[in-house]
mmCIF file of C-alpha atoms in Angstrom:
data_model
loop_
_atom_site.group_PDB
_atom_site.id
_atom_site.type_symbol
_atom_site.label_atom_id
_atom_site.label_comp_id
_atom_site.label_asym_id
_atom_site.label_seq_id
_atom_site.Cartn_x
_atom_site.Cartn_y
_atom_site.Cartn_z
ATOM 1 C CA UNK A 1 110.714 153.834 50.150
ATOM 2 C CA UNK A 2 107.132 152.439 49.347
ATOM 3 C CA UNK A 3 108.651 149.176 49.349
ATOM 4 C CA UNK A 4 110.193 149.533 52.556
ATOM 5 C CA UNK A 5 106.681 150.786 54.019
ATOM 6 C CA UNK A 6 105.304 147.764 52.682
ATOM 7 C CA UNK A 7 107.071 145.280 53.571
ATOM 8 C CA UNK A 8 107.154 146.912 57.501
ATOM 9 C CA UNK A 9 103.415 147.021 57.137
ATOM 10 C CA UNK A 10 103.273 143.397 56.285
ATOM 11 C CA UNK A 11 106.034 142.670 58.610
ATOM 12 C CA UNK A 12 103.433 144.125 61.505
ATOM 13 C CA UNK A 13 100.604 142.547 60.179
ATOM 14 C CA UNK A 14 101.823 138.733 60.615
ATOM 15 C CA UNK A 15 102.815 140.044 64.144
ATOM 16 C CA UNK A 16 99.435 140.659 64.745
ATOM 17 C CA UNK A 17 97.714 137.579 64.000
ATOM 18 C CA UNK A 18 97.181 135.470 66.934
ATOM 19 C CA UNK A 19 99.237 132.632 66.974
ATOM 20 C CA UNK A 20 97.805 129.078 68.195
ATOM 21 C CA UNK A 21 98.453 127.909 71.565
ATOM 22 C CA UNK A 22 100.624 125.322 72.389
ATOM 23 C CA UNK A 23 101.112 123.236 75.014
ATOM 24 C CA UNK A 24 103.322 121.113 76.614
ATOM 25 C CA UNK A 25 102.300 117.598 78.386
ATOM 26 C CA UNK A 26 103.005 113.650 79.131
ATOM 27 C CA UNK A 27 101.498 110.843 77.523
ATOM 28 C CA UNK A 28 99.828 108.112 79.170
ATOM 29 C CA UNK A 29 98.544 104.863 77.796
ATOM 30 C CA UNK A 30 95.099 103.171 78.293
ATOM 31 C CA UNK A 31 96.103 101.402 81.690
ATOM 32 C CA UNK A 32 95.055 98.772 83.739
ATOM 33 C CA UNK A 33 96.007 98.151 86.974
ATOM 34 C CA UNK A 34 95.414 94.959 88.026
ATOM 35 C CA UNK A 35 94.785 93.523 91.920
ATOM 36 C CA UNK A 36 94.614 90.832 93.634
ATOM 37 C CA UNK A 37 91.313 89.422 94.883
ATOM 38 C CA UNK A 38 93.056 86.772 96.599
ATOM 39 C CA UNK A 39 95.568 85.706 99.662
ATOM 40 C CA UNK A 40 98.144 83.556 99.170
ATOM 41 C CA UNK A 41 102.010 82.646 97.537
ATOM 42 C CA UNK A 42 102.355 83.331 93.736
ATOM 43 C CA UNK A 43 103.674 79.916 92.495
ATOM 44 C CA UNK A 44 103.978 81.267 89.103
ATOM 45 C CA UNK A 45 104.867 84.472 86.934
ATOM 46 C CA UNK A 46 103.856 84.436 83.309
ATOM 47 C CA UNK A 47 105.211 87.612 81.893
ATOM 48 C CA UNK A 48 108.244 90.163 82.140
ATOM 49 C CA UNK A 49 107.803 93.807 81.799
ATOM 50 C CA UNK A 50 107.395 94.700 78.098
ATOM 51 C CA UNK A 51 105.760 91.502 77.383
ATOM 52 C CA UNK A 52 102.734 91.685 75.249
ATOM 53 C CA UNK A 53 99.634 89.992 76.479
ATOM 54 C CA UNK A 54 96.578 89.158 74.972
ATOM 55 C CA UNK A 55 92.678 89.139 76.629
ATOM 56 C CA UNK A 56 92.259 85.746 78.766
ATOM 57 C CA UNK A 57 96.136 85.005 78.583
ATOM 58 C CA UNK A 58 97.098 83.657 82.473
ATOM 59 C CA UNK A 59 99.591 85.906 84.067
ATOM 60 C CA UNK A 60 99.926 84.373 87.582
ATOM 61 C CA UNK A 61 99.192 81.483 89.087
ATOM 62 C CA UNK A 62 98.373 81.838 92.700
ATOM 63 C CA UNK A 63 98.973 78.721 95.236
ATOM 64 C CA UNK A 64 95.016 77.480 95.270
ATOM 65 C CA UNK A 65 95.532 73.489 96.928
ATOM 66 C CA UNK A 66 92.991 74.671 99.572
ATOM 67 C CA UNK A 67 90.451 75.714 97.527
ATOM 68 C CA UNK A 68 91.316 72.733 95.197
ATOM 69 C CA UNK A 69 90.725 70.546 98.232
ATOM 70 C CA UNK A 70 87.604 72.275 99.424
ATOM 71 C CA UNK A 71 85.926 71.599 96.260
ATOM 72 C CA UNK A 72 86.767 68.035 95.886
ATOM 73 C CA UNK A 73 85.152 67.348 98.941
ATOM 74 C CA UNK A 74 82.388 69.188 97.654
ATOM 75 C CA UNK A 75 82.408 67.081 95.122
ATOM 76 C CA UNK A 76 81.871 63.731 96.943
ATOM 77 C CA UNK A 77 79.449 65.395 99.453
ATOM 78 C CA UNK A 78 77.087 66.625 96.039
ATOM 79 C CA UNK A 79 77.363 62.903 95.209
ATOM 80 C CA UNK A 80 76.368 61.570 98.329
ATOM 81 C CA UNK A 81 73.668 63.575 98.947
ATOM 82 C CA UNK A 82 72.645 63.436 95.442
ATOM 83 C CA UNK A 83 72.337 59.135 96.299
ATOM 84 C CA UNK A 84 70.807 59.548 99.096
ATOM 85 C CA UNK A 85 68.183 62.102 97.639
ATOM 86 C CA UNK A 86 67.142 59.566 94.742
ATOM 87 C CA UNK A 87 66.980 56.910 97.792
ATOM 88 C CA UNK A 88 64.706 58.925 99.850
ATOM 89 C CA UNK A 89 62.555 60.427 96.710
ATOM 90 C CA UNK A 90 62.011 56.636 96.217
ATOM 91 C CA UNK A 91 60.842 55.988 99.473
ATOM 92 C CA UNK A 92 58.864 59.175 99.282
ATOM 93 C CA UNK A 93 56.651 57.313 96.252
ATOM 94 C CA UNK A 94 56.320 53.980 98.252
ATOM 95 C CA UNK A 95 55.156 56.083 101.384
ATOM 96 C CA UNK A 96 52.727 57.686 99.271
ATOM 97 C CA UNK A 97 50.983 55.337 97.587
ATOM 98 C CA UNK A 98 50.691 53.431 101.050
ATOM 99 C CA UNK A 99 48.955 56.076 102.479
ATOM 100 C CA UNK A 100 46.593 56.711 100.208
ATOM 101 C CA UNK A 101 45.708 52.494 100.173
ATOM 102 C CA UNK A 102 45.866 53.425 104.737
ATOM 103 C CA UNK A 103 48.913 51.248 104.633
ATOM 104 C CA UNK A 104 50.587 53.104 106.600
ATOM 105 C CA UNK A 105 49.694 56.442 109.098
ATOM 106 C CA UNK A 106 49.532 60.174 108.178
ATOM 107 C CA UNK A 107 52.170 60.989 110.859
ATOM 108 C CA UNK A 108 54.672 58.205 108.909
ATOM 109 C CA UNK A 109 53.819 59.535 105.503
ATOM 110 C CA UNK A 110 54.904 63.434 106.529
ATOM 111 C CA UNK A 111 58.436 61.335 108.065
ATOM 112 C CA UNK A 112 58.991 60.216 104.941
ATOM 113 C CA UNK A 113 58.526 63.575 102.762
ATOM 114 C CA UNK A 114 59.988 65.717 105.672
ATOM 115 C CA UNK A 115 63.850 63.688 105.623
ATOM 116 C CA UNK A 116 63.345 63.724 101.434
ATOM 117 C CA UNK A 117 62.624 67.959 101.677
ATOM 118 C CA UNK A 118 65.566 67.959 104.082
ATOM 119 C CA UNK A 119 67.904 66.209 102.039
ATOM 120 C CA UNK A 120 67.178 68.140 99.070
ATOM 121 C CA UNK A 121 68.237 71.328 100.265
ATOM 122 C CA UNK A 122 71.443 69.730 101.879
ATOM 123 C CA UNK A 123 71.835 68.989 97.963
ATOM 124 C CA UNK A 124 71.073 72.181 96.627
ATOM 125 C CA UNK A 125 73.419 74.076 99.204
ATOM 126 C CA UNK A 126 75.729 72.140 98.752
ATOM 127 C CA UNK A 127 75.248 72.661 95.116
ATOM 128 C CA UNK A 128 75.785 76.265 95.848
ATOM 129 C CA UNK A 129 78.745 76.120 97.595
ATOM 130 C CA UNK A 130 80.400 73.962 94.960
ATOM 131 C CA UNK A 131 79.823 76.278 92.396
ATOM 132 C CA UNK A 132 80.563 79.057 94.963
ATOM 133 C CA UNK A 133 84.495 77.663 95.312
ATOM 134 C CA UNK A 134 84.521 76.812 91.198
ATOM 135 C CA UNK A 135 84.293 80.870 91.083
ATOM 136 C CA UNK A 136 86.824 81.179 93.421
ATOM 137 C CA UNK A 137 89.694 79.194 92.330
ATOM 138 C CA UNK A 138 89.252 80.994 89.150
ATOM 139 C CA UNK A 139 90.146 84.360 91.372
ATOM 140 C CA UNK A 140 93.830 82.378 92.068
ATOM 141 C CA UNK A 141 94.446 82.354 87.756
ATOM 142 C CA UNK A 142 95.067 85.902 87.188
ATOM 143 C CA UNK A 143 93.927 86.368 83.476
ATOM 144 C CA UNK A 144 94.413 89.910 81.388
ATOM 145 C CA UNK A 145 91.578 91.694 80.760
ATOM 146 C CA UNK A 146 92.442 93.127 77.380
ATOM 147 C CA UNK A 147 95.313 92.844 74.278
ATOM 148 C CA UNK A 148 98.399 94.881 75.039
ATOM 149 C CA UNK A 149 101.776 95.170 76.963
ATOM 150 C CA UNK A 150 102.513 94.797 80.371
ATOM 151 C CA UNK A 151 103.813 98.358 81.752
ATOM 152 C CA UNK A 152 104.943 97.300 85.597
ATOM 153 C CA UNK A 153 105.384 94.098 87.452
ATOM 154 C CA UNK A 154 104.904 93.948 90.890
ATOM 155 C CA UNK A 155 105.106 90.823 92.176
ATOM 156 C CA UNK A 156 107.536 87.722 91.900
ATOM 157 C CA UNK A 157 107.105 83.899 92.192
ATOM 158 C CA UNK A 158 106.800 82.753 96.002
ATOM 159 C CA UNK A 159 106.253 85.861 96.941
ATOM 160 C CA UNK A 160 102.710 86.991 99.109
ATOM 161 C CA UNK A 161 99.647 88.652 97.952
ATOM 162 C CA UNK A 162 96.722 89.837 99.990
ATOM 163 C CA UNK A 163 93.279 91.258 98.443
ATOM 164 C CA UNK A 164 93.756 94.439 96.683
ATOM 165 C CA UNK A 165 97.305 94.023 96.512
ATOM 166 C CA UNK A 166 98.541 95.834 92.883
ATOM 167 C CA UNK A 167 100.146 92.567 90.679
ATOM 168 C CA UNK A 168 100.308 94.218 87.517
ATOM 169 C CA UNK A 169 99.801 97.371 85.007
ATOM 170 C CA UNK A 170 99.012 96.831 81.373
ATOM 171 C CA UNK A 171 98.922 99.294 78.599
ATOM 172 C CA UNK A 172 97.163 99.615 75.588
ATOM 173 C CA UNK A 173 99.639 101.274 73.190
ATOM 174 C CA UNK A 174 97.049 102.169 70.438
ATOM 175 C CA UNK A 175 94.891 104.270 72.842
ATOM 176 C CA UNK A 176 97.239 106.972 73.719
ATOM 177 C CA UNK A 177 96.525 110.125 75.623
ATOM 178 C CA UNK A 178 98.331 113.566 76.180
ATOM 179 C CA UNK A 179 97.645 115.499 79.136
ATOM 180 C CA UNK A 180 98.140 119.133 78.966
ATOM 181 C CA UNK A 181 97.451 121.752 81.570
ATOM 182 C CA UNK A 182 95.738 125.090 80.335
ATOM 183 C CA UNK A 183 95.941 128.450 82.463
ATOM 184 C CA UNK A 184 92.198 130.271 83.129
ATOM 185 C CA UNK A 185 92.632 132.819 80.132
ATOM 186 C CA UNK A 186 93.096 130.223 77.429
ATOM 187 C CA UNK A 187 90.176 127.928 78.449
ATOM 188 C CA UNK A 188 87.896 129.523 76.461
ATOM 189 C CA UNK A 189 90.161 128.349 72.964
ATOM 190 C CA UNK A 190 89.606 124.653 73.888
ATOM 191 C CA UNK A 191 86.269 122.487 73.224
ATOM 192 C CA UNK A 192 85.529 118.851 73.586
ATOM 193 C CA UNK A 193 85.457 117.001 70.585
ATOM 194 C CA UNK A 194 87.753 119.515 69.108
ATOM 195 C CA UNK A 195 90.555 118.644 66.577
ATOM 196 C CA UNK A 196 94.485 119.585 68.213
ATOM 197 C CA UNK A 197 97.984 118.689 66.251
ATOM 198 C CA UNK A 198 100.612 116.633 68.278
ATOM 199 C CA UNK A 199 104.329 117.407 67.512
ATOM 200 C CA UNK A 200 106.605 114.976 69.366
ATOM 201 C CA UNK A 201 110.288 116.106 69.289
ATOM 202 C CA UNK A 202 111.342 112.017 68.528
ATOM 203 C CA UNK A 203 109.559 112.238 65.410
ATOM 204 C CA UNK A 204 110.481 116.287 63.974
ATOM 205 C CA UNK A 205 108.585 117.025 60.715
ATOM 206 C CA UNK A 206 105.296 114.524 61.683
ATOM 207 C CA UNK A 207 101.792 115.735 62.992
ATOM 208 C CA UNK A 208 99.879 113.143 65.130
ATOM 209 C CA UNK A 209 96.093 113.897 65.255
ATOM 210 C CA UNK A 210 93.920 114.014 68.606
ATOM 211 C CA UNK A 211 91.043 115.351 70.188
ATOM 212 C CA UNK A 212 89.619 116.575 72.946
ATOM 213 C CA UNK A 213 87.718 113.976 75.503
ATOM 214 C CA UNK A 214 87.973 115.282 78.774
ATOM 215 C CA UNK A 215 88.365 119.191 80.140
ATOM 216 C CA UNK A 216 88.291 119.034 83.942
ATOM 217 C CA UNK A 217 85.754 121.321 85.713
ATOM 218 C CA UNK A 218 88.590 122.147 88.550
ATOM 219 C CA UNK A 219 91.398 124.237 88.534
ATOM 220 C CA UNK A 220 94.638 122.718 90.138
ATOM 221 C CA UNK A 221 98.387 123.445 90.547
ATOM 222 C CA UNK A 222 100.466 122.848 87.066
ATOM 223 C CA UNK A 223 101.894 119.635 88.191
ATOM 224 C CA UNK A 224 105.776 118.518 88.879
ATOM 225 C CA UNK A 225 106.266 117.233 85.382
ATOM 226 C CA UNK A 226 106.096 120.741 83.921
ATOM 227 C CA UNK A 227 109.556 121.472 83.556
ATOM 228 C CA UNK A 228 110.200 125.062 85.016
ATOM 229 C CA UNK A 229 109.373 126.199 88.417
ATOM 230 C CA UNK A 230 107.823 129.227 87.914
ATOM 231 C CA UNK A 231 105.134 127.567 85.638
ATOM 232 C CA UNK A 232 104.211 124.752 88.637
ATOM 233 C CA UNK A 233 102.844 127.982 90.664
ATOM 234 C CA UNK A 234 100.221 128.722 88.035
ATOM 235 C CA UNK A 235 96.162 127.560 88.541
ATOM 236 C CA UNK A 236 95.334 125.780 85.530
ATOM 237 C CA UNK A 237 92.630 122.993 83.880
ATOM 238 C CA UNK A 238 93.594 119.645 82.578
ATOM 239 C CA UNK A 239 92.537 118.509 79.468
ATOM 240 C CA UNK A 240 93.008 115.093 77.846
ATOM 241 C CA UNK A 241 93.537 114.679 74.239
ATOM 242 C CA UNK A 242 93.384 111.184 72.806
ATOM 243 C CA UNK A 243 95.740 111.053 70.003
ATOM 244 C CA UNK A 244 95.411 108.327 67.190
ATOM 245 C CA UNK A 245 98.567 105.676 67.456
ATOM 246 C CA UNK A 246 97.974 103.012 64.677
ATOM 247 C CA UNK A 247 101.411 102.126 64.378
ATOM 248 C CA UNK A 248 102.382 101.879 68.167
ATOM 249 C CA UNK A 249 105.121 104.702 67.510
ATOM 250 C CA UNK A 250 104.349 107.135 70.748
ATOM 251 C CA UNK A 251 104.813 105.192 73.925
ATOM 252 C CA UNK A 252 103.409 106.656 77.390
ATOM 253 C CA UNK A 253 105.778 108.378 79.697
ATOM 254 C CA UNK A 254 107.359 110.710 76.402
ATOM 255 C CA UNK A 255 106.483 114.446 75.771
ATOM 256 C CA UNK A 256 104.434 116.183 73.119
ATOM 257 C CA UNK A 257 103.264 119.033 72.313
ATOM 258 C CA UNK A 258 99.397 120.131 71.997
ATOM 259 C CA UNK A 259 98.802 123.116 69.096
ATOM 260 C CA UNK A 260 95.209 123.983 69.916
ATOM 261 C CA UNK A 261 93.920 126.349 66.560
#
């Protein structure tokens, strides 16, 4: 009999103790969605979806013979003016010492350093604009931004693209993040900075560590990813857990599972 009373006492006991919340959510990846700043026909794709990409690589090649033309008649005008500037600084020194021997007038002299001032800012704009369009073709090279894998392509060769127009995502596969949505009651429980356990059903019997970096400030309607309609009607937070991915295992788009203690 005292057994039995024991072991119903311990029985209630482990009842008792609170058990730690869990919570269901999606990954996502470090993403970057990259645009066009340009207008104009792709000539060439550099990359399939899945493809990994590293920082500078070219993934596009925009058609750019305008601009290319542009500046190589840039070119030749800098040149030209850059002549004629040495020509007219030239004549500027001859004027000069001239006027000071009263070779030649006052209202000659000023001629003479007037057309070389003029012809030196013709330079320098044109300068300008040079290195204006050298900027610019660089906008029809689309280059990636960081290491990682392209996640969505949206364009194809000889197709259009107009400024702003999405080209292409890219992921970062070892900066993962799990969203999970937390009713009112249970805010309270979660902290930044704090320490959660990831359970993934794809890999049963392993804990993935995260934490806490974001806990938004505004309640919102459990989103259309959680599974069961009668949870989507629920007010809740968000809060986004960066989970540690060294070996490229969890891939966005998956479920896990967020054990807050």
């Amino acid at each position: 009999m005292k057994k039995y009373i024991l072991m119903l006492f311990l029985f209630i006991l482990s009842c008792s103790k609170e058990e730690p919340n869990t919570f269901s959510g999606v990954f996502t990846g470090d993403e970057y969605l990259i645009k066009s700043q340009v207008s104009g026909i792709v000539e060439r794709v550099n990359f399939h979806e899945g493809a990994k990409v590293k920082k500078g690589d070219t993934l596009l090649v925009i058609d750019h013979r305008e601009v290319t033309l542009q500046i190589k008649s840039l070119e030749y005008t800098v040149r030209d003016l850059m002549l004629q500037v040495n020509n007219a600084k030239e004549d500027l020194e001859k004027a000069e010492k001239l006027f000071k021997s009263s070779a030649i007038t006052e209202d000659s002299y000023k001629r003479t350093e007037r057309r070389y001032k003029s012809l030196l800012l013709e330079l320098n704009a044109a300068k300008y604009k040079l290195l204006a369009q050298k900027e610019n073709l660089k906008k029809f090279f689309v280059t990636s931004p960081v290491d990682g894998y392209v996640n969505k392509k949206m364009v194809n060769t000889g197709e259009t693209v107009l400024p702003g127009m999405s080209i292409v995502e890219l992921v970062r596969p070892e900066k993962v993040y799990l969203n999970i949505y937390v009713p009112e009651d249970k805010l309270p429980t979660v902290k930044m900075g704090q320490e959660v356990d990831i359970h993934i059903d794809a890999y049963k019997g392993r804990t993935f560590r995260g934490k806490v970096v974001f806990i938004s400030e505004k309640a919102e309607f459990t989103p259309k990813t959680i599974q069961t309609k009668e949870e989507r009607v629920f007010l809740v937070f968000r809060v986004k857990i960066k989970v540690e991915n060294p070996e490229l295992v969890i891939k966005p788009g998956i479920y896990g599972d967020a054990v807050l203690k």
